[in-house]
Coordinates of C-alpha atoms in Angstrom, one line a residue:
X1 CA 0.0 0.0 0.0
X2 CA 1.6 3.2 -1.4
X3 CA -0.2 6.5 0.5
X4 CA 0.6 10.6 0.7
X5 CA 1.3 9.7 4.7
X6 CA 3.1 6.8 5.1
X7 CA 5.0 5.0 1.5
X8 CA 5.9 7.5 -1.2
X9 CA 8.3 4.8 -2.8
X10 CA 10.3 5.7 -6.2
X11 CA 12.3 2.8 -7.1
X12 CA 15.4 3.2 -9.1
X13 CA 15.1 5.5 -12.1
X14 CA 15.1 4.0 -15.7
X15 CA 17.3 6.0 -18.0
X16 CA 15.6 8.0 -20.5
X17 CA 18.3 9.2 -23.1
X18 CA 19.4 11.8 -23.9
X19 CA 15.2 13.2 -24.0
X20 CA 12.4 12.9 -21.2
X21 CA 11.1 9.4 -21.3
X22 CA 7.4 9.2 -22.7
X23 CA 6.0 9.2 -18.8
X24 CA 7.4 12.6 -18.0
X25 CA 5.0 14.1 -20.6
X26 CA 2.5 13.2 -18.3
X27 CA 1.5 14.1 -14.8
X28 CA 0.0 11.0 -13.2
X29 CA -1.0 12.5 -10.0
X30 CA -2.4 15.5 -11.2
X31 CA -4.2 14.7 -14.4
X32 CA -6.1 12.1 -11.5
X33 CA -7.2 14.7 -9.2
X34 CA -8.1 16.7 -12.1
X35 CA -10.3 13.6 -13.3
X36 CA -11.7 12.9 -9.7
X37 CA -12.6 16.6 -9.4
X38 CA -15.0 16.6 -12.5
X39 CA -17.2 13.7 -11.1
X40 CA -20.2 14.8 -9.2
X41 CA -19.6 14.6 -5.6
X42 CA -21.5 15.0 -2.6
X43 CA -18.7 15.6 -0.1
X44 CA -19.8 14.6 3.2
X45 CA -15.9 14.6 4.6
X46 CA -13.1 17.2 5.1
X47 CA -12.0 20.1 4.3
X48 CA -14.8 21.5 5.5
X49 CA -15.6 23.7 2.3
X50 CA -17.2 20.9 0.8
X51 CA -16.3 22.8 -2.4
X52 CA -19.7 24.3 -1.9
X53 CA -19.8 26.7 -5.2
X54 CA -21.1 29.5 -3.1
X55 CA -19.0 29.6 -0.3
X56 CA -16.5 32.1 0.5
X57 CA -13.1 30.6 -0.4
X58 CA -14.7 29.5 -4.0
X59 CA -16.0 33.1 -4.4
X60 CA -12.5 34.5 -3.4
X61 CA -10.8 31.8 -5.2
X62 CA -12.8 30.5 -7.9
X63 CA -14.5 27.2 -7.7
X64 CA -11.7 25.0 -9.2
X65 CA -8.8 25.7 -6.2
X66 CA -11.9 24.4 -3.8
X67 CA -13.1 21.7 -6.4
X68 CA -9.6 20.4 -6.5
X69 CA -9.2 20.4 -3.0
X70 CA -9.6 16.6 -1.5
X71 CA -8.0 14.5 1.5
X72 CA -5.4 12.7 1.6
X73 CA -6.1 8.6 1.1
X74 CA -8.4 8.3 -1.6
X75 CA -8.7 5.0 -3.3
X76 CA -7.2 5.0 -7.0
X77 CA -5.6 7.9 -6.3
X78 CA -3.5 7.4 -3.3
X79 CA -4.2 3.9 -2.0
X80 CA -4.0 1.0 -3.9
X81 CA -1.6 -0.8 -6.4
X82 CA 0.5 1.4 -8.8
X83 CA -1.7 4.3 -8.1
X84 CA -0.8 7.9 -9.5
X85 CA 0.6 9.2 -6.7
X86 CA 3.5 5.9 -7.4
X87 CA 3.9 6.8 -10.4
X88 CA 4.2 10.4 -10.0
X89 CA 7.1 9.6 -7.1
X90 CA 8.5 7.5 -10.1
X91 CA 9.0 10.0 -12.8
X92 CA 10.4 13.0 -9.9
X93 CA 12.8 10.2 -9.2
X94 CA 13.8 9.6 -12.2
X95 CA 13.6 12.9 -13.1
X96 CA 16.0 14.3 -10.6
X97 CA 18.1 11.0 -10.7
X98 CA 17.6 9.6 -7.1
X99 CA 16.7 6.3 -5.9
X100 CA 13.4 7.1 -4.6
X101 CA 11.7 10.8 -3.9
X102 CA 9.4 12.3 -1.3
X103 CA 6.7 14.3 -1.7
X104 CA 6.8 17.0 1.0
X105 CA 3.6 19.5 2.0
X106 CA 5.9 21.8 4.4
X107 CA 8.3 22.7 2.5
X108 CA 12.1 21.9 2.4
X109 CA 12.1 23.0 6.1
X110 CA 10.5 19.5 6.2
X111 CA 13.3 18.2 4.2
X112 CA 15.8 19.0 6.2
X113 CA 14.2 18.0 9.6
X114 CA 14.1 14.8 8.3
X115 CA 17.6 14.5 7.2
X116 CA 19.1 15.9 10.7
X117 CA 16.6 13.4 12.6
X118 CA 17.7 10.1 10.9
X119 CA 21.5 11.3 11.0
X120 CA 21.7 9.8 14.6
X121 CA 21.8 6.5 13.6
X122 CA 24.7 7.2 12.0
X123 CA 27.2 8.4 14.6
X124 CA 26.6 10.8 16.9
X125 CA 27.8 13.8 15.3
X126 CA 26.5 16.1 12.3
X127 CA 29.8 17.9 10.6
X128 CA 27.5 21.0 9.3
X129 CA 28.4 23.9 7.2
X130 CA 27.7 27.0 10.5
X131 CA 25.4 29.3 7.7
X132 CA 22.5 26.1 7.1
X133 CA 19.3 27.5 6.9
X134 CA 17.8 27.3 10.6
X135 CA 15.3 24.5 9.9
X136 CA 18.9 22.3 10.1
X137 CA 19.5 23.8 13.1
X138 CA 15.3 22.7 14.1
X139 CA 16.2 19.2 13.6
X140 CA 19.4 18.9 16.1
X141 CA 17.1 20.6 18.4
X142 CA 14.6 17.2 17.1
X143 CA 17.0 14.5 16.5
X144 CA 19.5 15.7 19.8
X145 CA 22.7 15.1 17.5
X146 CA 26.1 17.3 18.7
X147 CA 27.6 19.2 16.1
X148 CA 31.3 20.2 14.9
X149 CA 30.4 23.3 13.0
X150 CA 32.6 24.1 9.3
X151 CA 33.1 28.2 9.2
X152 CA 31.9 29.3 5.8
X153 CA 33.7 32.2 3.7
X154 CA 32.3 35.5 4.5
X155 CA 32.4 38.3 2.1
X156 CA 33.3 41.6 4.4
X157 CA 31.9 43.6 1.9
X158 CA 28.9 42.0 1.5
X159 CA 28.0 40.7 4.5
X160 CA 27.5 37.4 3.4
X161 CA 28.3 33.9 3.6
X162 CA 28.9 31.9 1.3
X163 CA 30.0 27.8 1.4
X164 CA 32.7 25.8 2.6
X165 CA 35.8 23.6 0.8
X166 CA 36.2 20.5 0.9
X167 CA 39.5 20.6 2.8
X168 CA 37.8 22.3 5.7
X169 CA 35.3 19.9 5.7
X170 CA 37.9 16.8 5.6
X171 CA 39.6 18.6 8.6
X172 CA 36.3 18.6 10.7
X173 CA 35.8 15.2 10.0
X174 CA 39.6 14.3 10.7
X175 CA 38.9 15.8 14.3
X176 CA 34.9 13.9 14.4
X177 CA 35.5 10.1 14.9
X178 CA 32.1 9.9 15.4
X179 CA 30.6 11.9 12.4
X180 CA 27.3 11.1 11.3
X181 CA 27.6 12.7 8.8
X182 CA 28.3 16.0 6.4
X183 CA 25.7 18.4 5.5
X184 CA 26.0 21.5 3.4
X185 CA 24.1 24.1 1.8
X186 CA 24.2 24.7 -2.0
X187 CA 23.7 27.0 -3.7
X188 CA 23.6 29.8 -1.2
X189 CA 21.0 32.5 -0.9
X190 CA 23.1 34.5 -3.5
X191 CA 23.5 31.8 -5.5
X192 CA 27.0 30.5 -4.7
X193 CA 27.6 26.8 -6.0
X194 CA 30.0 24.4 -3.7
X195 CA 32.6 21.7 -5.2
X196 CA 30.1 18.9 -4.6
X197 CA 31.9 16.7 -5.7
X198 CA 35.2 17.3 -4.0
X199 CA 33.1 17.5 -0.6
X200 CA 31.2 14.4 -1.4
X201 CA 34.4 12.3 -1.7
X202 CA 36.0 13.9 1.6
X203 CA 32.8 12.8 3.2
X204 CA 32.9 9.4 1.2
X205 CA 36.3 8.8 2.2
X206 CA 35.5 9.4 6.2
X207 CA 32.9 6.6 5.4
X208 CA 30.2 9.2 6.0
X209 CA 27.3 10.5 3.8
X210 CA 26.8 13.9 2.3
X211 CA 23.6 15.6 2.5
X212 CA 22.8 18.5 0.4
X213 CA 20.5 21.6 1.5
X214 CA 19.8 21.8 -2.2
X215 CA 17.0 24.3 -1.4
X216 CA 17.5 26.8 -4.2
X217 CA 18.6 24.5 -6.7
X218 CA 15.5 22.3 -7.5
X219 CA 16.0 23.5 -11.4
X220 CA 19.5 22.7 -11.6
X221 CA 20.8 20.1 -14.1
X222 CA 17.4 20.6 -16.3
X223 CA 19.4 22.7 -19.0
X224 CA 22.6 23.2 -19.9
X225 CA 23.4 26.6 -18.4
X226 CA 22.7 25.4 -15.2
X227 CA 25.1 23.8 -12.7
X228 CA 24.6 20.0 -11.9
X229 CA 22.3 18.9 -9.0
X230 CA 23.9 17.6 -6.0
X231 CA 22.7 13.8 -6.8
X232 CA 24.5 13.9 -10.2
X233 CA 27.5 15.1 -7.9
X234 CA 28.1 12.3 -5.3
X235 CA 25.8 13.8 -2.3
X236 CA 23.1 11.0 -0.7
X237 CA 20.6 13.2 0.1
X238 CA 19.3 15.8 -1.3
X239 CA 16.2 18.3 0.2
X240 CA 14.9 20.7 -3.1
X241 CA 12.4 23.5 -2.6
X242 CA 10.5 23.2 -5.6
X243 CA 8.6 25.7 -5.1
X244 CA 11.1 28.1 -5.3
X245 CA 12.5 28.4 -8.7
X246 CA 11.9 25.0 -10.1
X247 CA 7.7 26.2 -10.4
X248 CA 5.5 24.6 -7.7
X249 CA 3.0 26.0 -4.9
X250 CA 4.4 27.3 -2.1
X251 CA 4.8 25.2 0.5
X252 CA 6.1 22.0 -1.7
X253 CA 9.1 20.2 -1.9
X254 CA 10.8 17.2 -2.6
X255 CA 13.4 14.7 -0.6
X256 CA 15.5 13.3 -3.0
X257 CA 17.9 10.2 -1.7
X258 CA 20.4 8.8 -4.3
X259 CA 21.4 5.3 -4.9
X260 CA 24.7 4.3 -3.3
X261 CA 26.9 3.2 -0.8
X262 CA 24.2 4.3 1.8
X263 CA 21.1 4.2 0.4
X264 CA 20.0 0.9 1.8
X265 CA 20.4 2.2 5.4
X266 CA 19.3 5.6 4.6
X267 CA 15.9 4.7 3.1
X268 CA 14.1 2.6 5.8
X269 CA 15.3 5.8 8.3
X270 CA 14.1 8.6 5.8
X271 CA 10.2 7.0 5.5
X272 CA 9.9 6.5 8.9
X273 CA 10.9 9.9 9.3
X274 CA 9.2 11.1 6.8
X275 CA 5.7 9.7 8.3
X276 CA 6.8 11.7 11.8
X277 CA 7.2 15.0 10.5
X278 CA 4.3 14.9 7.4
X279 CA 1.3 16.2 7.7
X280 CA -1.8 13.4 7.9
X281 CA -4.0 16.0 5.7
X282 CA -2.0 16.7 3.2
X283 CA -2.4 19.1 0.3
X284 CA -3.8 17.4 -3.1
X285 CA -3.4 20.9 -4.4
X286 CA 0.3 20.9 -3.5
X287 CA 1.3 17.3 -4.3
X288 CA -0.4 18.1 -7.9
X289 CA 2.0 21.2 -8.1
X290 CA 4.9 18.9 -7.4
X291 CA 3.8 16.5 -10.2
X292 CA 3.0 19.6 -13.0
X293 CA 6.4 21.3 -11.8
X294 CA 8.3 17.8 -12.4
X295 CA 7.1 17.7 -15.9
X296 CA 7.5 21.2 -16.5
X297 CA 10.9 21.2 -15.6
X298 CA 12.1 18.3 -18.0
X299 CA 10.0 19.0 -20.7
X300 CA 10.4 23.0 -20.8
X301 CA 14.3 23.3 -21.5
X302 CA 13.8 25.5 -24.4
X303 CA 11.6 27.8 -21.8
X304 CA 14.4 27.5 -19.0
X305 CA 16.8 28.3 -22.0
X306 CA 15.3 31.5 -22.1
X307 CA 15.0 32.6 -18.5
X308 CA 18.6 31.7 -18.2
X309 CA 18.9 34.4 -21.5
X310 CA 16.8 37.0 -19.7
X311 CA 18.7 36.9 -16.5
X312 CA 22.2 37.4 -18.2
X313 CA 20.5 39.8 -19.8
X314 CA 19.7 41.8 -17.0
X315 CA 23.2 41.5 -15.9
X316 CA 25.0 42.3 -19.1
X317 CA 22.8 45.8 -18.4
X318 CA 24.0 46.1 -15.3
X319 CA 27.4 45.8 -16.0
X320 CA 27.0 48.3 -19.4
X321 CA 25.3 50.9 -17.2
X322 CA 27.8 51.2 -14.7
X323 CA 25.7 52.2 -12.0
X324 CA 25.8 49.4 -10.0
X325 CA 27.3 46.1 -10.1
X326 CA 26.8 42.5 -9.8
X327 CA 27.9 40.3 -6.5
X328 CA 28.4 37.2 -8.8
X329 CA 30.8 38.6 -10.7
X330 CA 33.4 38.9 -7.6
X331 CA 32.4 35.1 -6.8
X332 CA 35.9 34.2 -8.1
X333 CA 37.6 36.0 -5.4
X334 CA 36.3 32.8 -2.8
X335 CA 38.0 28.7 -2.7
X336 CA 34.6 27.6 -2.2
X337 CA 32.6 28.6 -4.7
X338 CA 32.6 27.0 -8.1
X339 CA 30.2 28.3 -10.2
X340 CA 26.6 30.5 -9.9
X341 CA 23.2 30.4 -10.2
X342 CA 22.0 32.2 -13.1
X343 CA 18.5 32.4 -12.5
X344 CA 19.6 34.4 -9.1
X345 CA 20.5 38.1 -9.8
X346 CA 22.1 39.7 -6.9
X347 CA 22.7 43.4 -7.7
X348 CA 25.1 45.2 -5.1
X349 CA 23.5 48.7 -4.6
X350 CA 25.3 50.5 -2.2
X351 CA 27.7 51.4 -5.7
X352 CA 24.6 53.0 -6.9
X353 CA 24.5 55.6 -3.8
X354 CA 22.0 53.7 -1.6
X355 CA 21.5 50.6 0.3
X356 CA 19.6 47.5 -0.4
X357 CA 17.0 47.4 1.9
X358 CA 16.0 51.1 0.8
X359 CA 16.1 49.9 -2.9
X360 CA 14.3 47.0 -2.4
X361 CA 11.5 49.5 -0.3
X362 CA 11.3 51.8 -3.6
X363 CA 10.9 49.0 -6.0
X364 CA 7.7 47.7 -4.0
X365 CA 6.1 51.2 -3.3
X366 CA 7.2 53.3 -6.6
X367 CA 7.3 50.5 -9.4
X368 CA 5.4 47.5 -7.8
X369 CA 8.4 45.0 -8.1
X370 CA 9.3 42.6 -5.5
X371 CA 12.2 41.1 -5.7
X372 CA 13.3 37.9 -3.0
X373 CA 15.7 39.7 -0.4
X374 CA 17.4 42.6 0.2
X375 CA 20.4 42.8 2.5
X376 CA 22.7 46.7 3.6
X377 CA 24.4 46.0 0.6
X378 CA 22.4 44.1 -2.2
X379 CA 19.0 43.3 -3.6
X380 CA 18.6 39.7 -5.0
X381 CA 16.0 39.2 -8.0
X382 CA 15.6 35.9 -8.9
X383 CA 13.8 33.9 -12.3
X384 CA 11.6 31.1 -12.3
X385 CA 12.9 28.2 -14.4
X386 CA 10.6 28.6 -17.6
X387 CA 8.9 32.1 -16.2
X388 CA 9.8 35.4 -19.0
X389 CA 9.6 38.4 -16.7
X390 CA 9.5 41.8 -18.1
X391 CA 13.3 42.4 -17.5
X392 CA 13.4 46.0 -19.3
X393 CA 10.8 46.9 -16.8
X394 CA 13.1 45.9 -13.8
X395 CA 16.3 47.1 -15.6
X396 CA 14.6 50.6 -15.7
X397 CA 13.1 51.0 -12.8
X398 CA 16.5 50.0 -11.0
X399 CA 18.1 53.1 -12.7
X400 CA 15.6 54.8 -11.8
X401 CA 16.0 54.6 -8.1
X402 CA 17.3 57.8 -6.5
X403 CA 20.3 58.0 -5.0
X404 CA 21.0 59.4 -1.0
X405 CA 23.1 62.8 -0.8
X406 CA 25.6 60.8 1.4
X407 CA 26.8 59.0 -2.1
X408 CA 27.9 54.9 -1.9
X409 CA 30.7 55.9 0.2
X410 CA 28.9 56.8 2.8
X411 CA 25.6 53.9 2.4
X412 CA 29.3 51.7 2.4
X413 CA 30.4 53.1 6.1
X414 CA 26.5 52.5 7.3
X415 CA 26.9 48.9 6.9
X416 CA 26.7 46.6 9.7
X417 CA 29.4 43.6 9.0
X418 CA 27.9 40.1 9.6
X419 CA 28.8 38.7 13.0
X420 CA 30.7 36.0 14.0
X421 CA 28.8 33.5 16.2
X422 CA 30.0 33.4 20.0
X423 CA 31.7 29.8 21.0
X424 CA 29.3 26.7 21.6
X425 CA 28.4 25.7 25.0
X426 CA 25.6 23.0 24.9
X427 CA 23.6 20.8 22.3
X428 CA 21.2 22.8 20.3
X429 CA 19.3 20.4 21.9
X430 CA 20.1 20.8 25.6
X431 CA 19.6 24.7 25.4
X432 CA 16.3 24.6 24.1
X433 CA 15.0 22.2 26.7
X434 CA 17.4 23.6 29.5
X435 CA 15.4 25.9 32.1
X436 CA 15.3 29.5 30.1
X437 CA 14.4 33.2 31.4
X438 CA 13.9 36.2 29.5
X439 CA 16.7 39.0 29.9
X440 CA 17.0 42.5 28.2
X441 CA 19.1 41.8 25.6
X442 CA 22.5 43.5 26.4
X443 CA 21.9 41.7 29.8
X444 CA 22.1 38.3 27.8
X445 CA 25.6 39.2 26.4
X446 CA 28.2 36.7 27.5
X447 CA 25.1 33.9 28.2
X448 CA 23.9 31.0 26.6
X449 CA 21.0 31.3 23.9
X450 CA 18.5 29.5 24.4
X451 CA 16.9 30.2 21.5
X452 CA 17.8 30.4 17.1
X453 CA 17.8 33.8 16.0
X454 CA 18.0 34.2 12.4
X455 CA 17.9 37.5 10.5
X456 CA 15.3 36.5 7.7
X457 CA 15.1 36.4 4.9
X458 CA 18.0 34.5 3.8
X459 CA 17.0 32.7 7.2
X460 CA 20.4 31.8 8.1
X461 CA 21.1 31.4 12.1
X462 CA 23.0 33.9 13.4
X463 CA 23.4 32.6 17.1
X464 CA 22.1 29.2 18.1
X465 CA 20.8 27.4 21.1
X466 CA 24.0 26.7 22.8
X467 CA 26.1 29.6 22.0
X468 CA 27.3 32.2 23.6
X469 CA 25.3 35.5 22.8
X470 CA 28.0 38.5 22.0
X471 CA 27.4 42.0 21.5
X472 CA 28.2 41.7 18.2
X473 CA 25.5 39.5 17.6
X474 CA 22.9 41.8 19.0
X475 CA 23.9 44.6 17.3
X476 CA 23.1 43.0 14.0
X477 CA 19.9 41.6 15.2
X478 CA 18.4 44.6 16.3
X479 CA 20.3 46.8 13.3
X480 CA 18.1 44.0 11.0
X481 CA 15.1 44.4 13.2
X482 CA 14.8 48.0 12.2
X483 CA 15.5 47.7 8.8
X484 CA 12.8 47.8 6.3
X485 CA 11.3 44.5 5.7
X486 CA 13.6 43.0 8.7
X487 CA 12.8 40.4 10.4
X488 CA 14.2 38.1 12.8
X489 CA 13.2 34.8 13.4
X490 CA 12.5 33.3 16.7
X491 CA 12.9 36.7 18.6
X492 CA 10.7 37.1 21.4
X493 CA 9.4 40.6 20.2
X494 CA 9.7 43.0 16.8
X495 CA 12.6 45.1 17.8
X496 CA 15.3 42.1 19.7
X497 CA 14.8 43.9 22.8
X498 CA 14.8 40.4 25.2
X499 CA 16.4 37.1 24.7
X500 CA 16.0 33.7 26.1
X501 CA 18.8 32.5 27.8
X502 CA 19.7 29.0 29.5
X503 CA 19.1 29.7 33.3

């Protein structure tokens, strides 16, 4: 029995050639709740809308979101033998090259508690790149794992972090007898690419496994001026926000596990996982999005040709115009990165005379643009795999932000330089649970967090339960705090004003 909840099996993929097989020119899953949605129900069940034509969500939505809508477990669909929810696991895992995919309804968050809650059984030790996204960080707090933590390169000028080398990583694990195993984040918010490979065979030759926070790269190795996907690459897990740039709902996502040395352990682990942290009702409407973005992806490479066109486009502008200039460009300049994103375009604005967040403020208001994140120093725009934006539109509007009397030199002397974390005390695990109290925040300098506080987006952690809060830390919290479109996760109010700290 193969169901949303419990066994979302893909067996090995079957290769294709050098074009997508025949079954990824379908969409199993969703083509059957499509079908299922046109017969004439009396729905006597949940959700609770009953797709009732004249109920609110159908009027705010139209009817076909609400008619589409249905519960998990239904026979043909989801239960029974080779139903289309198999086969649409099938083709994703073919698709993305892995031995079998999960479907996830929370996102890659979900993805990567999984992967830090099996990792146990493995050794008692996750080597893991310090800039993960926080969800990571969620599943030591889960899975109770210590952690030997692998310094990223930080870009002073930017403020950002990027990856780490493989030899740092083999030196971690040289020092961890009892590594679990490695985990990584590529690419990074800004679209920084790791050696892979090189990191996968310094993990490989530890006898550990490498798993991939493969987040923003769901589209990658579906043209050919992409980078490769982790899988292709030697990592063993693999978590891939689909919904990112790779087309699906928000909210959905995909596990990917690859076949090799420690797939056979890793498998049994990852379901049973998978079934603790999934949601028992969920999402036909996001599973379906999975299953169109799958077949999207490997069918629409002339389309994902053509965003990858627009994007350089926007950059060749850039870089004509002089105004400002583009962060990828001094990627070079770092031992860990080995190629970009270029669906991601991360502008650096503080060239042009002012700072990111204000650009990114003036876009929204004054030209109704969003773009994904905006840091002090940058803006980052990103393209959808297949999507055509109006990139003249952007590219104008851009120039056409003003710039501050104080000129870039003095938007460059504003900046706030990212911290460095304070040393690690306890487990993530044993500070959250630890007996807390609340403190003014300069009163938790030199203390223990209780707590992850992540300046979000990108949603990286900046101190962790178990470190030592610094001032330097809670400078940059409360400088993001008040920053337009700042946020902080996990802080106990707006403006960083308290912090939880072990008692």
């Amino acid at each position: 029995m193969n169901t949303r909840t419990t066994d979302q099996r893909s067996p090995s993929p079957t290769p294709t050639g050098p074009g997508p097989g025949a079954g990824q020119l379908c969409a199993p899953y969703a083509e059957a709740v499509l079908a299922h949605a046109g017969r004439d129900w009396l729905r006597l069940n949940v959700p609770g809308h009953a797709a009732a034509p004249g109920s609110d969500l159908a009027g705010f939505f139209g009817p076909r979101i609400t008619a589409l809508d249905f519960p998990p477990l239904l026979d043909g669909i989801d239960l029974g033998p080779d139903t289309p929810l198999d086969r649409a696991l099938e083709l994703a895992a073919e698709a993305w090259g892995a031995r079998r995919t999960w479907f996830l309804t929370n996102g890659a968050s979900q993805g990567n508690q999984i992967a830090s809650m099996v990792a146990p059984a493995l050794g008692r030790t996750l080597v893991v790149q310090r800039s993960v996204h926080s969800s990571v960080i969620d599943g030591l707090v889960l899975s109770g794992m210590d952690a030997v933590f692998v310094q990223p390169s930080v870009d002073p000028g930017q403020g950002i972090a990027h990856g780490v080398t493989a030899a740092d990583v083999a030196a971690a694990l040289e020092r961890t007898p009892d590594a679990a195993a490695v985990y990584i984040v590529s690419p990074s918010y800004f679209g920084a690419v790791a050696d892979v490979r090189a990191i996968a065979d310094a993990a490989h030759a530890a006898g550990v496994p490498l798993i991939v926070d493969e987040a923003w790269g769901a589209h990658f190795g579906f043209h050919p001026g992409l980078p490769a996907r982790a899988l292709s690459l030697g990592a063993d897990l693999a978590t891939s926000s689909t919904h990112k740039l790779a087309g699906s709902l928000t909210q959905s996502a995909m596990l990917h596990l690859a076949e090799g040395p420690f797939a056979d352990r890793l498998e049994p682990l990852v379901d049973r996982a998978f079934r603790l942290v999934q949601s028992t009702s969920a999402s036909a409407l996001l599973t379906a999005s999975l299953d169109l973005a799958r077949r999207a992806l490997v069918t629409g490479a002339d389309a994902t040709g053509r965003s990858v066109g627009a994007a350089d486009t926007v950059r060749g502008v850039v870089r004509a115009l002089g105004r400002f200039t583009v962060v990828s460009d001094g990627f070079r300049a770092f031992p860990d990165i080995v190629g970009a994103d270029p669906l991601r375009i991360a502008i650096d604005t503080r060239a042009g005379g002012i700072t990111g967040h204000e650009a990114r403020r003036r876009l929204f208001l004054d030209h109704q643009i969003m773009v994904e994140v905006a840091t002090d120093a940058a803006i980052v725009a990103v393209i959808g795999a297949g999507s055509a934006p109006d990139t003249d539109r952007f590219v104008e509007a851009l120039h056409a932000l003003p710039a501050p009397l104080t000129g870039s030199a003095g938007v460059a002397r504003g900046m706030l330089r990212l911290p460095d974390p304070g040393p690690t005390k306890l487990t993530a695990r044993e500070a959250f649970l630890a007996p807390a109290r609340v403190v003014a925040a300069e009163e938790a300098v030199g203390l223990i967090s209780a707590d992850t506080l992540a300046a979000y987006p990108p949603g990286i952690p900046n101190v962790l339960p178990g470190e030592v809060v610094t001032a330097e830390v809670v400078r940059f919290l409360q400088r993001t705090a008040t920053a337009p479109n700042g946020h902080v996760r996990g802080a106990l109010d707006p403006g960083v004003t308290r912090l939880r700290v072990v008692a």
